[in-house]
């Protein structure tokens, strides 16, 4: 099918659009690096900065916040540029191809602990500046490869179910990458007792594993739907206004923000919860359980969604997740078995947070095309991620400041785990339990009122097909 000829309506059940398995695998591989880097940064970077690099929790949280805020700022710029890119590799894949090396290199630099001065206070502040610069470098490179990748989905297929299937493969590779990183963390923490050496080794291996799957995606996929668009006559602010004027898009932003705020807060504080509250030496096992269950449930939820729809799947998944988050607050310190059970329940729910909001967004983009006649995937994806990362940056900063205010004692590289005061333990339990639970409930409320059902989306695609067909007939006359 070429770009100049109209496609059959994606809701035509007599001729369903199917993508090849090789295309789905190649597309999914493109998110493996994001899964690897995101899981390690989410679960380990805060505790690495406090327990290995020696920063206090307030400074460590500030590093992560600055990175996230910068990440949010560069998203819409790169999204707009990718919309306008024209090259032999396509407007999305070219960014992935040339951004892969900076992506891997900047991630590796995170896990170094350079020594700058014999003065401990001066060294601490220079280290803080170093990690801020690395964070800015990494998030720019991450956006350059990942945002065009996420905007690639609707350019591969217009079929409702195939888009959900694509996202299943995407997050299967993403979570698979995160599982690989966590397994490496478990193994290396046993083999390398020195935490600095362990993190450098882990960072180097994961940097390599993060880069090469991007090439598989670049050379194994091809954009099929690139409706001509010319956003150059609109300023960035104007495009954001148009995106935010799309009512279903407002719901998707809220759903995604609530889900990922809950997830990010949990991943940031779970290492402290497992080590300081539960008294275990390593937190990698808990993260590994969550991710392994999530990758299995991705395909389960994807299959169920074909029968009951995305909204029902989201409600079911969030039910399991809410039980897990609320249960962590009441978890006794000697019930490790119950902690692992709650990790299983959380994994069941986390899968829906990966799958459903991104699937909803592709439908919103089709509605925008119907209303405006343009395809602005980059703007919608970047606007969504901009607000999400801004919220996450503030959330991580809140975690770091909460630990600092609660009197948390950092070990600063010591192998001895300090006993935390009751105030710090209570703060950790509040951040991992009640707060994420409230966010998840907020997401459920928004999903309930989300207006784009499967039937509404089918009607949108039919109208788009009729418009393109009329335009093609007119051009042929």
Tab-separated table of N, CA and C in Angstrom, residues 325-462:
chain	number	residue	atom	x	y	z
A	325	UNK	N	-0.973	-1.378	46.427
A	325	UNK	CA	-0.408	-0.150	46.968
A	325	UNK	C	-0.913	0.119	48.381
A	326	UNK	N	-2.201	-0.035	48.586
A	326	UNK	CA	-2.742	0.209	49.920
A	326	UNK	C	-2.180	-0.794	50.921
A	327	UNK	N	-1.996	-2.045	50.473
A	327	UNK	CA	-1.493	-3.072	51.372
A	327	UNK	C	-0.077	-2.825	51.843
A	328	UNK	N	0.749	-2.154	51.031
A	328	UNK	CA	2.130	-1.909	51.424
A	328	UNK	C	2.235	-1.032	52.672
A	329	UNK	N	1.311	-0.122	52.834
A	329	UNK	CA	1.355	0.753	54.009
A	329	UNK	C	1.167	-0.043	55.297
A	330	UNK	N	0.318	-1.087	55.245
A	330	UNK	CA	0.011	-1.866	56.445
A	330	UNK	C	0.885	-3.113	56.585
A	331	UNK	N	1.836	-3.284	55.676
A	331	UNK	CA	2.632	-4.506	55.655
A	331	UNK	C	3.534	-4.606	56.899
A	332	UNK	N	3.415	-5.699	57.683
A	332	UNK	CA	4.311	-5.879	58.837
A	332	UNK	C	5.747	-6.091	58.369
A	333	UNK	N	6.697	-5.721	59.200
A	333	UNK	CA	8.101	-5.770	58.822
A	333	UNK	C	8.620	-7.196	58.673
A	334	UNK	N	7.929	-8.165	59.254
A	334	UNK	CA	8.411	-9.546	59.201
A	334	UNK	C	7.667	-10.396	58.172
A	335	UNK	N	6.839	-9.785	57.330
A	335	UNK	CA	6.038	-10.548	56.362
A	335	UNK	C	6.598	-10.364	54.957
A	336	UNK	N	7.778	-10.902	54.726
A	336	UNK	CA	8.392	-10.842	53.397
A	336	UNK	C	7.555	-11.588	52.366
A	337	UNK	N	6.936	-12.696	52.791
A	337	UNK	CA	6.105	-13.465	51.868
A	337	UNK	C	4.940	-12.635	51.353
A	338	UNK	N	4.329	-11.860	52.243
A	338	UNK	CA	3.208	-11.008	51.841
A	338	UNK	C	3.684	-9.878	50.936
A	339	UNK	N	4.902	-9.388	51.166
A	339	UNK	CA	5.460	-8.347	50.297
A	339	UNK	C	5.585	-8.858	48.866
A	340	UNK	N	6.070	-10.075	48.707
A	340	UNK	CA	6.204	-10.640	47.365
A	340	UNK	C	4.832	-10.871	46.722
A	341	UNK	N	3.835	-11.243	47.506
A	341	UNK	CA	2.482	-11.419	46.976
A	341	UNK	C	1.917	-10.093	46.471
A	342	UNK	N	2.127	-9.026	47.255
A	342	UNK	CA	1.663	-7.709	46.818
A	342	UNK	C	2.396	-7.250	45.564
A	343	UNK	N	3.662	-7.647	45.412
A	343	UNK	CA	4.410	-7.327	44.192
A	343	UNK	C	3.773	-7.992	42.984
A	344	UNK	N	3.260	-9.222	43.155
A	344	UNK	CA	2.567	-9.917	42.068
A	344	UNK	C	1.300	-9.158	41.680
A	345	UNK	N	0.509	-8.755	42.675
A	345	UNK	CA	-0.719	-8.001	42.387
A	345	UNK	C	-0.394	-6.678	41.686
A	346	UNK	N	0.663	-6.015	42.131
A	346	UNK	CA	1.049	-4.750	41.490
A	346	UNK	C	1.413	-4.970	40.036
A	347	UNK	N	2.122	-6.062	39.732
A	347	UNK	CA	2.491	-6.351	38.351
A	347	UNK	C	1.291	-6.546	37.445
A	348	UNK	N	0.234	-7.166	37.987
A	348	UNK	CA	-0.995	-7.354	37.216
A	348	UNK	C	-1.583	-6.008	36.810
A	349	UNK	N	-1.565	-5.044	37.730
A	349	UNK	CA	-2.117	-3.729	37.429
A	349	UNK	C	-1.200	-2.850	36.608
A	350	UNK	N	0.106	-2.928	36.862
A	350	UNK	CA	1.071	-2.099	36.137
A	350	UNK	C	0.989	-2.344	34.640
A	351	UNK	N	0.699	-3.570	34.239
A	351	UNK	CA	0.602	-3.893	32.813
A	351	UNK	C	-0.429	-3.025	32.110
A	352	UNK	N	-1.534	-2.729	32.774
A	352	UNK	CA	-2.562	-1.897	32.141
A	352	UNK	C	-2.103	-0.443	32.028
A	353	UNK	N	-1.274	0.013	32.966
A	353	UNK	CA	-0.745	1.375	32.874
A	353	UNK	C	0.204	1.503	31.690
A	354	UNK	N	0.921	0.439	31.361
A	354	UNK	CA	1.769	0.434	30.171
A	354	UNK	C	0.922	0.433	28.895
A	355	UNK	N	-0.122	-0.385	28.882
A	355	UNK	CA	-0.823	-0.715	27.638
A	355	UNK	C	-1.913	0.277	27.255
A	356	UNK	N	-2.800	0.594	28.172
A	356	UNK	CA	-4.051	1.267	27.814
A	356	UNK	C	-3.883	2.736	27.416
A	357	UNK	N	-3.213	3.593	28.208
A	357	UNK	CA	-3.147	5.011	27.811
A	357	UNK	C	-2.513	5.242	26.450
A	358	UNK	N	-1.434	4.508	26.123
A	358	UNK	CA	-0.802	4.700	24.824
A	358	UNK	C	-1.697	4.231	23.685
A	359	UNK	N	-2.476	3.177	23.920
A	359	UNK	CA	-3.425	2.728	22.894
A	359	UNK	C	-4.519	3.760	22.681
A	360	UNK	N	-4.963	4.391	23.758
A	360	UNK	CA	-5.982	5.436	23.653
A	360	UNK	C	-5.473	6.626	22.856
A	361	UNK	N	-4.193	6.957	23.011
A	361	UNK	CA	-3.650	8.147	22.364
A	361	UNK	C	-3.700	8.052	20.841
A	362	UNK	N	-3.498	6.864	20.288
A	362	UNK	CA	-3.540	6.724	18.834
A	362	UNK	C	-4.931	7.053	18.292
A	363	UNK	N	-5.965	6.751	19.065
A	363	UNK	CA	-7.328	7.084	18.648
A	363	UNK	C	-7.558	8.593	18.686
A	364	UNK	N	-6.975	9.239	19.679
A	364	UNK	CA	-7.090	10.698	19.790
A	364	UNK	C	-6.454	11.376	18.579
A	365	UNK	N	-5.329	10.846	18.104
A	365	UNK	CA	-4.649	11.418	16.939
A	365	UNK	C	-5.531	11.317	15.701
A	366	UNK	N	-6.252	10.203	15.561
A	366	UNK	CA	-7.180	10.070	14.439
A	366	UNK	C	-8.299	11.104	14.522
A	367	UNK	N	-8.803	11.361	15.714
A	367	UNK	CA	-9.844	12.370	15.884
A	367	UNK	C	-9.317	13.751	15.502
A	368	UNK	N	-8.086	14.042	15.863
A	368	UNK	CA	-7.491	15.331	15.502
A	368	UNK	C	-7.371	15.470	13.989
A	369	UNK	N	-6.991	14.379	13.303
A	369	UNK	CA	-6.902	14.431	11.845
A	369	UNK	C	-8.273	14.712	11.229
A	370	UNK	N	-9.309	14.096	11.807
A	370	UNK	CA	-10.659	14.333	11.309
A	370	UNK	C	-11.047	15.799	11.480
A	371	UNK	N	-10.646	16.390	12.591
A	371	UNK	CA	-11.036	17.774	12.888
A	371	UNK	C	-10.188	18.815	12.155
A	372	UNK	N	-8.918	18.495	11.874
A	372	UNK	CA	-7.991	19.501	11.339
A	372	UNK	C	-7.429	19.161	9.963
A	373	UNK	N	-7.504	17.888	9.561
A	373	UNK	CA	-6.928	17.480	8.292
A	373	UNK	C	-5.428	17.262	8.336
A	374	UNK	N	-4.829	17.261	9.533
A	374	UNK	CA	-3.384	17.087	9.666
A	374	UNK	C	-3.082	15.918	10.602
A	375	UNK	N	-1.900	15.314	10.379
A	375	UNK	CA	-1.399	14.281	11.286
A	375	UNK	C	-0.294	14.917	12.123
A	376	UNK	N	-0.543	15.046	13.429
A	376	UNK	CA	0.429	15.697	14.308
A	376	UNK	C	0.802	14.753	15.449
A	377	UNK	N	1.246	13.548	15.101
A	377	UNK	CA	1.593	12.572	16.125
A	377	UNK	C	2.655	13.113	17.076
A	378	UNK	N	3.688	13.757	16.508
A	378	UNK	CA	4.777	14.247	17.336
A	378	UNK	C	4.312	15.252	18.373
A	379	UNK	N	3.424	16.158	17.965
A	379	UNK	CA	2.931	17.167	18.892
A	379	UNK	C	2.103	16.534	20.001
A	380	UNK	N	1.225	15.586	19.655
A	380	UNK	CA	0.390	14.951	20.680
A	380	UNK	C	1.225	14.124	21.643
A	381	UNK	N	2.141	13.338	21.097
A	381	UNK	CA	2.978	12.518	21.967
A	381	UNK	C	3.856	13.396	22.852
A	382	UNK	N	4.436	14.441	22.270
A	382	UNK	CA	5.332	15.290	23.049
A	382	UNK	C	4.567	16.093	24.091
A	383	UNK	N	3.365	16.548	23.758
A	383	UNK	CA	2.557	17.288	24.722
A	383	UNK	C	2.183	16.394	25.896
A	384	UNK	N	1.807	15.164	25.600
A	384	UNK	CA	1.441	14.214	26.646
A	384	UNK	C	2.629	13.910	27.549
A	385	UNK	N	3.772	13.634	26.924
A	385	UNK	CA	4.948	13.280	27.702
A	385	UNK	C	5.507	14.503	28.431
A	386	UNK	N	5.359	15.694	27.832
A	386	UNK	CA	5.790	16.927	28.495
A	386	UNK	C	5.111	17.079	29.850
A	387	UNK	N	3.794	16.977	29.857
A	387	UNK	CA	3.060	17.147	31.105
A	387	UNK	C	3.349	16.007	32.074
A	388	UNK	N	3.498	14.787	31.524
A	388	UNK	CA	3.799	13.635	32.377
A	388	UNK	C	5.152	13.796	33.057
A	389	UNK	N	6.170	14.187	32.290
A	389	UNK	CA	7.507	14.295	32.859
A	389	UNK	C	7.619	15.467	33.816
A	390	UNK	N	6.890	16.539	33.522
A	390	UNK	CA	6.880	17.660	34.449
A	390	UNK	C	6.304	17.219	35.789
A	391	UNK	N	5.215	16.463	35.744
A	391	UNK	CA	4.621	15.954	36.967
A	391	UNK	C	5.522	14.974	37.688
A	392	UNK	N	6.167	14.079	36.924
A	392	UNK	CA	7.060	13.100	37.531
A	392	UNK	C	8.281	13.773	38.149
A	393	UNK	N	8.811	14.801	37.469
A	393	UNK	CA	9.953	15.511	38.021
A	393	UNK	C	9.632	16.118	39.374
A	394	UNK	N	8.472	16.739	39.458
A	394	UNK	CA	8.057	17.319	40.737
A	394	UNK	C	7.796	16.229	41.772
A	395	UNK	N	7.260	15.073	41.311
A	395	UNK	CA	6.999	13.970	42.225
A	395	UNK	C	8.279	13.403	42.816
A	396	UNK	N	9.306	13.212	41.970
A	396	UNK	CA	10.586	12.684	42.447
A	396	UNK	C	11.258	13.691	43.383
A	397	UNK	N	11.173	14.968	43.034
A	397	UNK	CA	11.713	16.004	43.914
A	397	UNK	C	11.030	15.948	45.271
A	398	UNK	N	9.717	15.706	45.248
A	398	UNK	CA	8.955	15.593	46.495
A	398	UNK	C	9.454	14.418	47.336
A	399	UNK	N	9.748	13.284	46.684
A	399	UNK	CA	10.253	12.121	47.410
A	399	UNK	C	11.583	12.447	48.079
A	400	UNK	N	12.516	13.049	47.324
A	400	UNK	CA	13.818	13.391	47.880
A	400	UNK	C	13.714	14.365	49.046
A	401	UNK	N	12.875	15.391	48.877
A	401	UNK	CA	12.721	16.367	49.948
A	401	UNK	C	12.028	15.757	51.164
A	402	UNK	N	11.073	14.864	50.930
A	402	UNK	CA	10.386	14.208	52.038
A	402	UNK	C	11.358	13.374	52.861
A	403	UNK	N	12.225	12.629	52.180
A	403	UNK	CA	13.232	11.843	52.896
A	403	UNK	C	14.155	12.755	53.708
A	404	UNK	N	14.542	13.867	53.114
A	404	UNK	CA	15.438	14.791	53.815
A	404	UNK	C	14.750	15.379	55.036
A	405	UNK	N	13.515	15.838	54.875
A	405	UNK	CA	12.794	16.465	55.984
A	405	UNK	C	12.460	15.465	57.091
A	406	UNK	N	12.301	14.205	56.705
A	406	UNK	CA	11.919	13.194	57.700
A	406	UNK	C	13.099	12.705	58.533
A	407	UNK	N	14.307	13.178	58.226
A	407	UNK	CA	15.479	12.785	58.985
A	407	UNK	C	16.133	11.514	58.496
A	408	UNK	N	15.915	11.164	57.209
A	408	UNK	CA	16.515	9.951	56.658
A	408	UNK	C	18.037	10.021	56.750
A	409	UNK	N	18.668	8.908	57.129
A	409	UNK	CA	20.120	8.837	57.284
A	409	UNK	C	20.708	8.103	56.091
A	410	UNK	N	21.496	8.795	55.264
A	410	UNK	CA	22.135	8.181	54.100
A	410	UNK	C	23.408	7.468	54.526
A	411	UNK	N	23.666	6.313	53.910
A	411	UNK	CA	24.860	5.547	54.270
A	411	UNK	C	26.097	6.014	53.522
A	412	UNK	N	25.900	6.746	52.416
A	412	UNK	CA	27.022	7.330	51.646
A	412	UNK	C	28.090	6.311	51.299
A	413	UNK	N	27.673	5.167	50.784
A	413	UNK	CA	28.611	4.164	50.310
A	413	UNK	C	28.985	3.108	51.326
A	414	UNK	N	28.574	3.266	52.559
A	414	UNK	CA	28.904	2.276	53.581
A	414	UNK	C	28.119	0.993	53.352
A	415	UNK	N	28.736	-0.145	53.668
A	415	UNK	CA	28.048	-1.430	53.515
A	415	UNK	C	27.091	-1.701	54.670
A	416	UNK	N	27.162	-0.891	55.712
A	416	UNK	CA	26.269	-1.045	56.869
A	416	UNK	C	25.014	-0.206	56.653
A	417	UNK	N	23.857	-0.841	56.761
A	417	UNK	CA	22.589	-0.142	56.577
A	417	UNK	C	22.215	0.546	57.882
A	418	UNK	N	22.118	1.870	57.893
A	418	UNK	CA	21.795	2.567	59.147
A	418	UNK	C	20.338	2.346	59.549
A	419	UNK	N	20.110	2.331	60.842
A	419	UNK	CA	18.745	2.236	61.358
A	419	UNK	C	18.079	3.596	61.228
A	420	UNK	N	16.921	3.624	60.550
A	420	UNK	CA	16.261	4.887	60.279
A	420	UNK	C	15.341	5.284	61.439
A	421	UNK	N	15.191	6.593	61.684
A	421	UNK	CA	14.249	7.042	62.720
A	421	UNK	C	12.810	6.757	62.320
A	422	UNK	N	11.937	6.735	63.300
A	422	UNK	CA	10.526	6.433	63.035
A	422	UNK	C	9.914	7.425	62.048
A	423	UNK	N	10.340	8.676	62.106
A	423	UNK	CA	9.790	9.689	61.197
A	423	UNK	C	10.111	9.348	59.745
A	424	UNK	N	11.323	8.868	59.476
A	424	UNK	CA	11.713	8.508	58.111
A	424	UNK	C	10.954	7.269	57.648
A	425	UNK	N	10.803	6.294	58.527
A	425	UNK	CA	10.082	5.074	58.163
A	425	UNK	C	8.617	5.375	57.848
A	426	UNK	N	8.002	6.255	58.625
A	426	UNK	CA	6.610	6.619	58.368
A	426	UNK	C	6.481	7.358	57.039
A	427	UNK	N	7.421	8.247	56.745
A	427	UNK	CA	7.390	8.983	55.471
A	427	UNK	C	7.517	8.023	54.295
A	428	UNK	N	8.399	7.040	54.406
A	428	UNK	CA	8.571	6.054	53.338
A	428	UNK	C	7.278	5.292	53.111
A	429	UNK	N	6.616	4.881	54.183
A	429	UNK	CA	5.363	4.113	54.058
A	429	UNK	C	4.242	4.960	53.475
A	430	UNK	N	4.195	6.241	53.801
A	430	UNK	CA	3.158	7.120	53.249
A	430	UNK	C	3.345	7.312	51.747
A	431	UNK	N	4.595	7.486	51.321
A	431	UNK	CA	4.868	7.720	49.905
A	431	UNK	C	4.610	6.459	49.082
A	432	UNK	N	4.798	5.291	49.658
A	432	UNK	CA	4.618	4.062	48.890
A	432	UNK	C	3.190	3.522	48.967
A	433	UNK	N	2.382	4.006	49.920
A	433	UNK	CA	1.041	3.457	50.098
A	433	UNK	C	-0.091	4.410	49.739
A	434	UNK	N	-0.502	5.269	50.665
A	434	UNK	CA	-1.680	6.119	50.441
A	434	UNK	C	-1.574	7.055	49.245
A	435	UNK	N	-0.397	7.653	49.029
A	435	UNK	CA	-0.282	8.644	47.946
A	435	UNK	C	-0.487	8.025	46.565
A	436	UNK	N	0.206	6.941	46.204
A	436	UNK	CA	-0.067	6.318	44.900
A	436	UNK	C	-1.505	5.811	44.768
A	437	UNK	N	-2.076	5.341	45.873
A	437	UNK	CA	-3.456	4.855	45.833
A	437	UNK	C	-4.415	5.954	45.402
A	438	UNK	N	-4.222	7.164	45.917
A	438	UNK	CA	-5.078	8.289	45.532
A	438	UNK	C	-4.937	8.601	44.045
A	439	UNK	N	-3.722	8.549	43.523
A	439	UNK	CA	-3.516	8.803	42.095
A	439	UNK	C	-4.231	7.749	41.245
A	440	UNK	N	-4.152	6.491	41.644
A	440	UNK	CA	-4.793	5.420	40.872
A	440	UNK	C	-6.311	5.582	40.861
A	441	UNK	N	-6.873	5.997	41.968
A	441	UNK	CA	-8.325	6.237	42.025
A	441	UNK	C	-8.697	7.393	41.098
A	442	UNK	N	-7.866	8.430	41.058
A	442	UNK	CA	-8.110	9.544	40.134
A	442	UNK	C	-8.111	9.085	38.689
A	443	UNK	N	-7.194	8.171	38.339
A	443	UNK	CA	-7.174	7.631	36.985
A	443	UNK	C	-8.432	6.850	36.650
A	444	UNK	N	-8.937	6.105	37.599
A	444	UNK	CA	-10.172	5.345	37.369
A	444	UNK	C	-11.346	6.268	37.069
A	445	UNK	N	-11.428	7.378	37.777
A	445	UNK	CA	-12.520	8.328	37.545
A	445	UNK	C	-12.452	8.876	36.118
A	446	UNK	N	-11.256	9.215	35.651
A	446	UNK	CA	-11.108	9.758	34.300
A	446	UNK	C	-11.425	8.711	33.231
A	447	UNK	N	-11.013	7.466	33.448
A	447	UNK	CA	-11.310	6.411	32.481
A	447	UNK	C	-12.811	6.195	32.357
A	448	UNK	N	-13.510	6.296	33.461
A	448	UNK	CA	-14.967	6.102	33.441
A	448	UNK	C	-15.649	7.101	32.497
A	449	UNK	N	-15.148	8.331	32.462
A	449	UNK	CA	-15.775	9.372	31.639
A	449	UNK	C	-15.102	9.543	30.270
A	450	UNK	N	-14.092	8.721	29.951
A	450	UNK	CA	-13.390	8.844	28.676
A	450	UNK	C	-14.363	8.606	27.507
A	451	UNK	N	-14.456	9.535	26.525
A	451	UNK	CA	-15.541	9.492	25.542
A	451	UNK	C	-15.311	8.636	24.295
A	452	UNK	N	-14.073	8.199	23.998
A	452	UNK	CA	-13.810	7.495	22.740
A	452	UNK	C	-13.892	5.974	22.941
A	453	UNK	N	-15.047	5.424	22.659
A	453	UNK	CA	-15.212	3.973	22.715
A	453	UNK	C	-14.725	3.358	21.405
A	454	UNK	N	-14.731	2.026	21.323
A	454	UNK	CA	-14.327	1.350	20.093
A	454	UNK	C	-15.259	1.720	18.947
A	455	UNK	N	-16.551	1.860	19.231
A	455	UNK	CA	-17.516	2.187	18.189
A	455	UNK	C	-17.316	3.613	17.669
A	456	UNK	N	-17.035	4.534	18.581
A	456	UNK	CA	-16.788	5.921	18.171
A	456	UNK	C	-15.534	5.998	17.308
A	457	UNK	N	-14.493	5.260	17.688
A	457	UNK	CA	-13.260	5.271	16.903
A	457	UNK	C	-13.485	4.686	15.515
A	458	UNK	N	-14.298	3.631	15.412
A	458	UNK	CA	-14.598	3.052	14.104
A	458	UNK	C	-15.297	4.066	13.205
A	459	UNK	N	-16.198	4.866	13.782
A	459	UNK	CA	-16.887	5.898	13.005
A	459	UNK	C	-15.912	6.973	12.532
A	460	UNK	N	-14.934	7.315	13.369
A	460	UNK	CA	-13.918	8.304	12.989
A	460	UNK	C	-13.109	7.806	11.800
A	461	UNK	N	-12.684	6.547	11.853
A	461	UNK	CA	-11.897	5.986	10.759
A	461	UNK	C	-12.701	5.926	9.465
A	462	UNK	N	-13.982	5.625	9.568
A	462	UNK	CA	-14.827	5.573	8.381
A	462	UNK	C	-14.923	6.953	7.733
